[in-house]
mmCIF file of C-alpha atoms and ligand atoms in Angstrom:
data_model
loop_
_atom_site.group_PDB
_atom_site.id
_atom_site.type_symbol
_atom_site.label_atom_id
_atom_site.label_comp_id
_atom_site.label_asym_id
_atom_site.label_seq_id
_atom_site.Cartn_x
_atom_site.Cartn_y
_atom_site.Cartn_z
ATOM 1 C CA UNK A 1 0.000 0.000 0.000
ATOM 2 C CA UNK A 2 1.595 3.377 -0.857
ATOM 3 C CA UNK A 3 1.044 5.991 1.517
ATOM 4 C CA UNK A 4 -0.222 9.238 1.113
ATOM 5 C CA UNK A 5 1.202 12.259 2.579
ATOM 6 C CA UNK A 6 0.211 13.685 6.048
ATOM 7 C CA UNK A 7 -1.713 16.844 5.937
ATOM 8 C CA UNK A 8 2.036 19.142 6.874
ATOM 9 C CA UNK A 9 -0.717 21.736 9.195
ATOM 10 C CA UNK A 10 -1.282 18.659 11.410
ATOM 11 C CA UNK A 11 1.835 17.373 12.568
ATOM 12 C CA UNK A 12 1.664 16.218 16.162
ATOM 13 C CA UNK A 13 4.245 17.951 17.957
ATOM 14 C CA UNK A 14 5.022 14.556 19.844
ATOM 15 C CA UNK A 15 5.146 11.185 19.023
ATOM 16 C CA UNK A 16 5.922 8.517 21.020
ATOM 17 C CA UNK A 17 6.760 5.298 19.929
ATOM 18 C CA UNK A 18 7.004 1.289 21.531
ATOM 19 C CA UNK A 19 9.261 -0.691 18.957
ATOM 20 C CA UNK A 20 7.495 -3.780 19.300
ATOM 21 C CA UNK A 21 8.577 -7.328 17.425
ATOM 22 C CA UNK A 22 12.330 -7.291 17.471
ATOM 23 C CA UNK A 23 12.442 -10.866 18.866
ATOM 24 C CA UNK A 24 9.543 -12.156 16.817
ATOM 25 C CA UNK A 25 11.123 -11.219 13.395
ATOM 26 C CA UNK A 26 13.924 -12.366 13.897
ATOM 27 C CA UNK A 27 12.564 -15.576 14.925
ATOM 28 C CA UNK A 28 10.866 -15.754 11.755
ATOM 29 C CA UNK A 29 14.288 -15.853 10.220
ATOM 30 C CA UNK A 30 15.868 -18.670 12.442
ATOM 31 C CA UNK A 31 18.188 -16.232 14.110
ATOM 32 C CA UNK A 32 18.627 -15.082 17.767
ATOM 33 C CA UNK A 33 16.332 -12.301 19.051
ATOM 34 C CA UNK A 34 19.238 -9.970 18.420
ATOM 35 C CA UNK A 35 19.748 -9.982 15.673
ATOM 36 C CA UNK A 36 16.048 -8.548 15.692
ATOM 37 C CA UNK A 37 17.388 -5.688 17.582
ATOM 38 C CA UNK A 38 20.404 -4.516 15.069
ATOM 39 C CA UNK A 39 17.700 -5.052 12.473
ATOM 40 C CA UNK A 40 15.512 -2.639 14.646
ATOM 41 C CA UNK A 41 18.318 0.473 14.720
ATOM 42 C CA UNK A 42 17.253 0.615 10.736
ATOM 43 C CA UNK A 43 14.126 1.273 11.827
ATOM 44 C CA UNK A 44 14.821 3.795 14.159
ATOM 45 C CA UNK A 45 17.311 5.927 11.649
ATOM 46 C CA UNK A 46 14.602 5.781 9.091
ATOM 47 C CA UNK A 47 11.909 6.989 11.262
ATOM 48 C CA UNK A 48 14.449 9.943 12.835
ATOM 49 C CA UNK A 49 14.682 11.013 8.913
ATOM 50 C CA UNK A 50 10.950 10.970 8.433
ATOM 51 C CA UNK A 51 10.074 12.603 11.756
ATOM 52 C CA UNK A 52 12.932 15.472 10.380
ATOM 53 C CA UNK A 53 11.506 15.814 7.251
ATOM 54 C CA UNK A 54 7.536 16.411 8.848
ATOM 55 C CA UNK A 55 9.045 18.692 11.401
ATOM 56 C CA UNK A 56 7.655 16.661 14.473
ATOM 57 C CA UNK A 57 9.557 18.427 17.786
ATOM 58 C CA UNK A 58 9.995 15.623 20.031
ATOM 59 C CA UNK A 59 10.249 11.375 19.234
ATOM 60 C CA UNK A 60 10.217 9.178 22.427
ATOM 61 C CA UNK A 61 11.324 6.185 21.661
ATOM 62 C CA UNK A 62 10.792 3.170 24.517
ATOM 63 C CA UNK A 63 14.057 1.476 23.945
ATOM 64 C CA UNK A 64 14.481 -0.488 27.574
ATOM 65 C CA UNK A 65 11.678 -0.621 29.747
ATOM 66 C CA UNK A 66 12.059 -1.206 33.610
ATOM 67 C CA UNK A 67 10.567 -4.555 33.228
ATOM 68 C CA UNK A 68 13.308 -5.491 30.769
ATOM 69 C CA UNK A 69 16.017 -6.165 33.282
ATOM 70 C CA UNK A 70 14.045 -9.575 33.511
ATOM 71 C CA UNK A 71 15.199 -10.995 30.050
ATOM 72 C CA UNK A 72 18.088 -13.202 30.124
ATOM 73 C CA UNK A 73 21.146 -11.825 30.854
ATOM 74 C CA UNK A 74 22.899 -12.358 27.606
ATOM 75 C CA UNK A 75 19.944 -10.547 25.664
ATOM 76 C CA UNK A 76 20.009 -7.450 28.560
ATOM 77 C CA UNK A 77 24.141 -7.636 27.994
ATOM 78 C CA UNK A 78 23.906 -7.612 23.786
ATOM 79 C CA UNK A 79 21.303 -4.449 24.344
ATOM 80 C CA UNK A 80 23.446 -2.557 26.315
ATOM 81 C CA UNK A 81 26.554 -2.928 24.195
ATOM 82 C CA UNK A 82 24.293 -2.103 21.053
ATOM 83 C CA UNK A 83 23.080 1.096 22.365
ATOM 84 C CA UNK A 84 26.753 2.350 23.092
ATOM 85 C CA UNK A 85 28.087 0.873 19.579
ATOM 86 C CA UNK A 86 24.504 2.630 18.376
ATOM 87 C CA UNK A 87 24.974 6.063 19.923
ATOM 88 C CA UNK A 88 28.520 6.680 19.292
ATOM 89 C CA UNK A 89 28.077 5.904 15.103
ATOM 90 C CA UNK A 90 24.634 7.448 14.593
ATOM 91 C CA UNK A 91 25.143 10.341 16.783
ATOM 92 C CA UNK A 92 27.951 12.775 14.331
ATOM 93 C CA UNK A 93 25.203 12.088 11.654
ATOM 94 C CA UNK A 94 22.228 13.135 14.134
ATOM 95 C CA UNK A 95 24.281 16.144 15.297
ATOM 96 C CA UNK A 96 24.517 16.745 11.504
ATOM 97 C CA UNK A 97 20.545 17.043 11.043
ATOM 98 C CA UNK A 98 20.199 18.983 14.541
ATOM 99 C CA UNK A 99 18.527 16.835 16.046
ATOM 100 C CA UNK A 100 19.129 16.792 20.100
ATOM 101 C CA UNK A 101 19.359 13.843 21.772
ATOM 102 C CA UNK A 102 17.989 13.506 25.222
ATOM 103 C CA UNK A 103 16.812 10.629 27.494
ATOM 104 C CA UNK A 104 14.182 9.599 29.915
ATOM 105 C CA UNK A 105 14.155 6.484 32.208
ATOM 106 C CA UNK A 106 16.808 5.816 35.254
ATOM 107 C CA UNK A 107 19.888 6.608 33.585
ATOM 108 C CA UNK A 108 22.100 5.533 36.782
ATOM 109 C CA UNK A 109 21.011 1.816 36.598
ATOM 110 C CA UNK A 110 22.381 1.959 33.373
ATOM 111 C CA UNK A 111 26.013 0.501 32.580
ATOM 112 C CA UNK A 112 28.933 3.193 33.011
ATOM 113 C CA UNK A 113 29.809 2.949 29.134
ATOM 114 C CA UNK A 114 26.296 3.770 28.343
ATOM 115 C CA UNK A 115 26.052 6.835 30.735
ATOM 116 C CA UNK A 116 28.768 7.608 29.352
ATOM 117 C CA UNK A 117 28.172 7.206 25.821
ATOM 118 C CA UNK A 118 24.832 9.020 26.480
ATOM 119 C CA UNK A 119 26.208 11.769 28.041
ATOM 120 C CA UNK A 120 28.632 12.548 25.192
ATOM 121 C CA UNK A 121 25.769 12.503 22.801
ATOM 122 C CA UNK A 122 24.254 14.828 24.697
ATOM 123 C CA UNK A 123 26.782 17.371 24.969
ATOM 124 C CA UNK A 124 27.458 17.162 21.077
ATOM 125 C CA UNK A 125 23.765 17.776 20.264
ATOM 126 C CA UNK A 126 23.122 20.174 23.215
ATOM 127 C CA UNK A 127 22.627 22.950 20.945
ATOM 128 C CA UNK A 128 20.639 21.552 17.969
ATOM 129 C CA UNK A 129 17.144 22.845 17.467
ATOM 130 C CA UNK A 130 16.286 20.509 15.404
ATOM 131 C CA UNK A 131 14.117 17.103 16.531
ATOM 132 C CA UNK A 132 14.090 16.055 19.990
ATOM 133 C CA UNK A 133 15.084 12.666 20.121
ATOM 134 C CA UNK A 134 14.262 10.916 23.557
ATOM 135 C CA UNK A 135 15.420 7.620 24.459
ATOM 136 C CA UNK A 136 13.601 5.754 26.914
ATOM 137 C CA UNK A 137 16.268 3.726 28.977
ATOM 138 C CA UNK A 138 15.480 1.798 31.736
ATOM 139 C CA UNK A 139 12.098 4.352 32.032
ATOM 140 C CA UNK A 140 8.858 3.258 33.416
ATOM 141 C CA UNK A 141 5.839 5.427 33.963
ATOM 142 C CA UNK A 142 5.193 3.906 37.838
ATOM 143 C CA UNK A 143 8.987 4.425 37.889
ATOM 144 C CA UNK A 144 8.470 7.898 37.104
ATOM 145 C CA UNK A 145 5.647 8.521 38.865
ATOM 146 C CA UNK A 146 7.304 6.879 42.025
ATOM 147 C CA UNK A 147 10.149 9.395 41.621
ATOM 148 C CA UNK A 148 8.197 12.880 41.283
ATOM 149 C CA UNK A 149 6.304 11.898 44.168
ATOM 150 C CA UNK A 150 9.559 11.149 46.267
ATOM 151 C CA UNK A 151 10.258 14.322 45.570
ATOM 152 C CA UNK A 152 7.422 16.219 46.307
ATOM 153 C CA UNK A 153 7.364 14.367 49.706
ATOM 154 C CA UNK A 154 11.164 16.009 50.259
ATOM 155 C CA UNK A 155 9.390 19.826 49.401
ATOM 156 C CA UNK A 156 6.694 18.868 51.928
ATOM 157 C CA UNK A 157 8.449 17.869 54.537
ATOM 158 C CA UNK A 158 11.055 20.935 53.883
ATOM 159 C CA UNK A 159 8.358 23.059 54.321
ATOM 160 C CA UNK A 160 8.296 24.421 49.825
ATOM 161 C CA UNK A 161 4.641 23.167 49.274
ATOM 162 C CA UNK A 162 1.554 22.888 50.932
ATOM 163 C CA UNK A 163 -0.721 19.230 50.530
ATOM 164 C CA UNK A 164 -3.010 21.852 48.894
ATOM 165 C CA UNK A 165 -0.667 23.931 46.487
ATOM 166 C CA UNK A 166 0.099 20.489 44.788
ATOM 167 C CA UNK A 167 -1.572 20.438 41.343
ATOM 168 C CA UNK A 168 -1.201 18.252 38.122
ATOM 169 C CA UNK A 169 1.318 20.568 36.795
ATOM 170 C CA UNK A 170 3.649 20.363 39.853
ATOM 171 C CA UNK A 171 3.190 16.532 39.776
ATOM 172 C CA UNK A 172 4.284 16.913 35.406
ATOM 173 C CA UNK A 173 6.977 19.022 36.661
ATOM 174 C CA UNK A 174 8.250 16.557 38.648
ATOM 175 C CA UNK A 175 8.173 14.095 35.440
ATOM 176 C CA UNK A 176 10.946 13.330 33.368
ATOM 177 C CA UNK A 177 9.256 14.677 30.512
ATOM 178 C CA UNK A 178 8.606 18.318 32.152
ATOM 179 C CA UNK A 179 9.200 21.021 29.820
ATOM 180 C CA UNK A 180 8.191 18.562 26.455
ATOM 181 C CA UNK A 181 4.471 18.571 25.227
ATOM 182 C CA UNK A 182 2.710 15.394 25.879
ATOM 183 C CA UNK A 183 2.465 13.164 22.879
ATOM 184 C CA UNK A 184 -0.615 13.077 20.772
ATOM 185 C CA UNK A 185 0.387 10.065 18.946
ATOM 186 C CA UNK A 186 0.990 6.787 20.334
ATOM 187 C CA UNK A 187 2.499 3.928 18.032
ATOM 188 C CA UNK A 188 2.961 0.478 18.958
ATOM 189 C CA UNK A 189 4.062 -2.398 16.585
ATOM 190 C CA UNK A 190 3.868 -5.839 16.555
ATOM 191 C CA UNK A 191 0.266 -6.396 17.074
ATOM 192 C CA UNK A 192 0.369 -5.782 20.903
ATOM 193 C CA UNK A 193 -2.689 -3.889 22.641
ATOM 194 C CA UNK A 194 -1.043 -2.513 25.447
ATOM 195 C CA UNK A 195 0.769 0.596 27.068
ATOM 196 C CA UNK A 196 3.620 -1.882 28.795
ATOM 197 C CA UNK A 197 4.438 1.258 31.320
ATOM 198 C CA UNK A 198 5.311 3.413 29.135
ATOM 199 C CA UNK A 199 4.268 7.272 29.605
ATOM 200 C CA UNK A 200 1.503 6.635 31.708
ATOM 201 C CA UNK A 201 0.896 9.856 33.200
ATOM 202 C CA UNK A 202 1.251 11.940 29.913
ATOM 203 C CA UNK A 203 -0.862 9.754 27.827
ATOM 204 C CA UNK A 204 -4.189 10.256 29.250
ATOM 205 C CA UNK A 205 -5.297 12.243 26.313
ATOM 206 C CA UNK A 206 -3.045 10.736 23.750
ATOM 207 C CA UNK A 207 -4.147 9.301 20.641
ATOM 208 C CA UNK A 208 -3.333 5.624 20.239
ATOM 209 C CA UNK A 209 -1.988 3.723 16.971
ATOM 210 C CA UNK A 210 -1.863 0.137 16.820
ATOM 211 C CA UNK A 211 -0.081 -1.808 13.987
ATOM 212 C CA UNK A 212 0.762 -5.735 12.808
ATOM 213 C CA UNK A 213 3.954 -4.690 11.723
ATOM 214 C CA UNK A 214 7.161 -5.845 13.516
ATOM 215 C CA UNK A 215 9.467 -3.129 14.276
ATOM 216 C CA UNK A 216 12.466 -4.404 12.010
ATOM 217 C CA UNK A 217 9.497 -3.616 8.919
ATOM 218 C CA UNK A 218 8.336 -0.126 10.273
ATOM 219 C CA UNK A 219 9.430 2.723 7.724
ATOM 220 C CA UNK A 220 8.428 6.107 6.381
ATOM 221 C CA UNK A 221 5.224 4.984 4.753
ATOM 222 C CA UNK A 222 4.216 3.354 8.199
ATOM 223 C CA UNK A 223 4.949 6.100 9.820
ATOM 224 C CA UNK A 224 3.169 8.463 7.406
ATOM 225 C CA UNK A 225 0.201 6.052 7.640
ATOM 226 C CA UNK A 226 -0.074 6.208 11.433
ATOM 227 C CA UNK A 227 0.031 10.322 11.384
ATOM 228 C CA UNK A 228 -2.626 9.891 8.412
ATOM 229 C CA UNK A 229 -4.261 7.388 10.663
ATOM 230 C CA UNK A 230 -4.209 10.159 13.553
ATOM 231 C CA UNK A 231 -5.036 12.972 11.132
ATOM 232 C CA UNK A 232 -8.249 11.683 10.358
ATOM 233 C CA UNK A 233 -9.632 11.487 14.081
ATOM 234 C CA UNK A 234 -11.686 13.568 16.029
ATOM 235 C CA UNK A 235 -9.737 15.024 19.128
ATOM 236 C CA UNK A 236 -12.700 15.725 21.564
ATOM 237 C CA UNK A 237 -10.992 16.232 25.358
ATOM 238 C CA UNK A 238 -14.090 15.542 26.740
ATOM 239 C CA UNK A 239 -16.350 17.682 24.815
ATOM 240 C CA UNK A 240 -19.300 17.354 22.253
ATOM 241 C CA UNK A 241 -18.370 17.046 18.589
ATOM 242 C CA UNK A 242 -20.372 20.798 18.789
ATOM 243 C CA UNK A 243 -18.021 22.296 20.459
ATOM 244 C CA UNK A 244 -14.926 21.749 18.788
ATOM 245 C CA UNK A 245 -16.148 22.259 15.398
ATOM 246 C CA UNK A 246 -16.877 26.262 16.879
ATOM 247 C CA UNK A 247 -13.956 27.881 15.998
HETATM 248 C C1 IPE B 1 11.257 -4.754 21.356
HETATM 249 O O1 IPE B 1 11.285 -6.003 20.761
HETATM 250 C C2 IPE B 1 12.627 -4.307 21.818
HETATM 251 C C3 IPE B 1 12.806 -4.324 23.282
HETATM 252 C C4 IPE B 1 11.877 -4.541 24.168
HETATM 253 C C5 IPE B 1 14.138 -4.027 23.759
HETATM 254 P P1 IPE B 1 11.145 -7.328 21.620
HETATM 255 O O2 IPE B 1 12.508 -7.767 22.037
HETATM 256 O O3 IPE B 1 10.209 -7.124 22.739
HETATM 257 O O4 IPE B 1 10.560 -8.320 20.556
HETATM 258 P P2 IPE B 1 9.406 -9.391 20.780
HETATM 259 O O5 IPE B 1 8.247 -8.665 21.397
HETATM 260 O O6 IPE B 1 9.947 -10.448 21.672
HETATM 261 O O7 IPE B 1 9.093 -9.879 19.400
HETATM 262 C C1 IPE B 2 7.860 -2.825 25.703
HETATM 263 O O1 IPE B 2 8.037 -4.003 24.985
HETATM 264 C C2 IPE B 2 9.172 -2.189 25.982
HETATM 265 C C3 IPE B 2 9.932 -1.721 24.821
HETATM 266 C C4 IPE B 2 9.519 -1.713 23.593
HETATM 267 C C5 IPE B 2 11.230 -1.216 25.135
HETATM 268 P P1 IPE B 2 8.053 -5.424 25.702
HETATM 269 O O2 IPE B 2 8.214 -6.418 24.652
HETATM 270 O O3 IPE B 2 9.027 -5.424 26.815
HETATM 271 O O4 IPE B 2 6.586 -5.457 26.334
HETATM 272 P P2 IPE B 2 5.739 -6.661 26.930
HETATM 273 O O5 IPE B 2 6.552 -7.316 27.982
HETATM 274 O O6 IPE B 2 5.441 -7.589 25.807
HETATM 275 O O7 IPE B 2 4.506 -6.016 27.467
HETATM 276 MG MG1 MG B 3 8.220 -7.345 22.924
#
């Protein structure tokens, strides 16, 4: 199916993405799941290049969830060592296109060469205006959640806040993702209905995109087809179909 192109004054500002189906296609090939995951870095570079092109502002892309610590060692080991090997030759060519790299999750359970790695990538984009690419690493929205209210317990208990001064936009400020817009598109691959943890908080209102296709396949025309897909929907936020077509 060839895709058709998004409407450019409609570009959600945010998308947020869970690369689903490494394992399963490369299973379908007889090899071991990671070689899925090198296949799914193709993915990624060709969806960074599309998301350029449209002008979206920020990409969150759930890399390594929380709950992924749980997969076999050797699998957790061959992730880590692909996201430093992954960073360090894709990011002079990011920096290139402006795009700014940044990262959500806990980046101190990480390994040191990834920190590391990360950190540099950082610092070389740190400028760029361009796209905002976000890596989620070792992120989890309970995680998160968990966190920002840890830390609004410290300004109680320091006497900074009231119980009663505590709204939803100290609790997002407390987020990872305070200062970025929350996503209005949600992709997931692979054929899986479910948010896995990921950006639970800022999702409430997003629009959701499910698709069949396994990450390794996922390209420009998916991606074009899911902000078609989104294009075409009616964004209500609790109102009447009435209401929102008053301008
Ligand atoms: C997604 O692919 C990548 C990560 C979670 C790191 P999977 O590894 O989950 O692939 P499947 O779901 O087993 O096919
Ligand atoms: C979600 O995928 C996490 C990432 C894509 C990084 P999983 O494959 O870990 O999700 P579950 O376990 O099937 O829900
Ligand atoms: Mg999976």
């Amino acid at each position: 199916m060839s895709a058709g192109q998004p409407d450019p004054n409609n570009i959600p500002r945010h998308i947020a993405i869970i690369m689903d189906g490494n394992g399963r296609w490369a299973k379908l090939r007889d090899k071991a799941r990671i070689y899925g995951h090198h296949a799914g870095v193709e993915a990624v570079r060709k969806v960074v290049e599309a998301c350029t092109e449209l002008g979206v502002e920020y990409l969150t892309l759930y890399a390594f969830s929380t709950e992924n610590w749980k997969r076999p060692e050797e699998e957790v080991n061959a992730l880590m060592e692909l996201l430093v090997r992954t960073i360090r030759r894709e990011t002079p060519e990011l920096d290139k296109n402006n795009v700014h790299i940044g990262m959500i999750g806990d980046g101190h359970s990480l390994p040191p060469a990834c920190i590391a790695e990360l950190e540099e990538a950082k610092k070389m984009t740190a400028d760029n205006t361009g796209l905002n690419l976000i890596l989620a690493l070792s992120y989890s929205g309970r995680w998160e959640i968990t966190h920002a209210v840890q830390q609004i317990a410290k300004d109680l208990v320091n006497g900074n806040i009231k119980p009663e001064e505590i709204t939803e936009q100290t609790i997002a400020d407390k987020l990872n993702t305070a200062n970025m817009p929350e996503p209005e598109l949600l992709i997931r691959t692979s054929g899986e209905y479910r948010l896995s943890n990921f950006l639970l908080w800022q999702t409430a209102y997003t629009e959701y995109y499910f698709t069949e296709t396994l990450w390794p396949d996922f390209d420009k025309e998916a991606l074009f087809n899911a902000i078609i897909d989104y294009q075409n929907r009616e964004r209500r936020f609790g109102k009447t179909t009435e209401q929102i077509q008053v301008k």
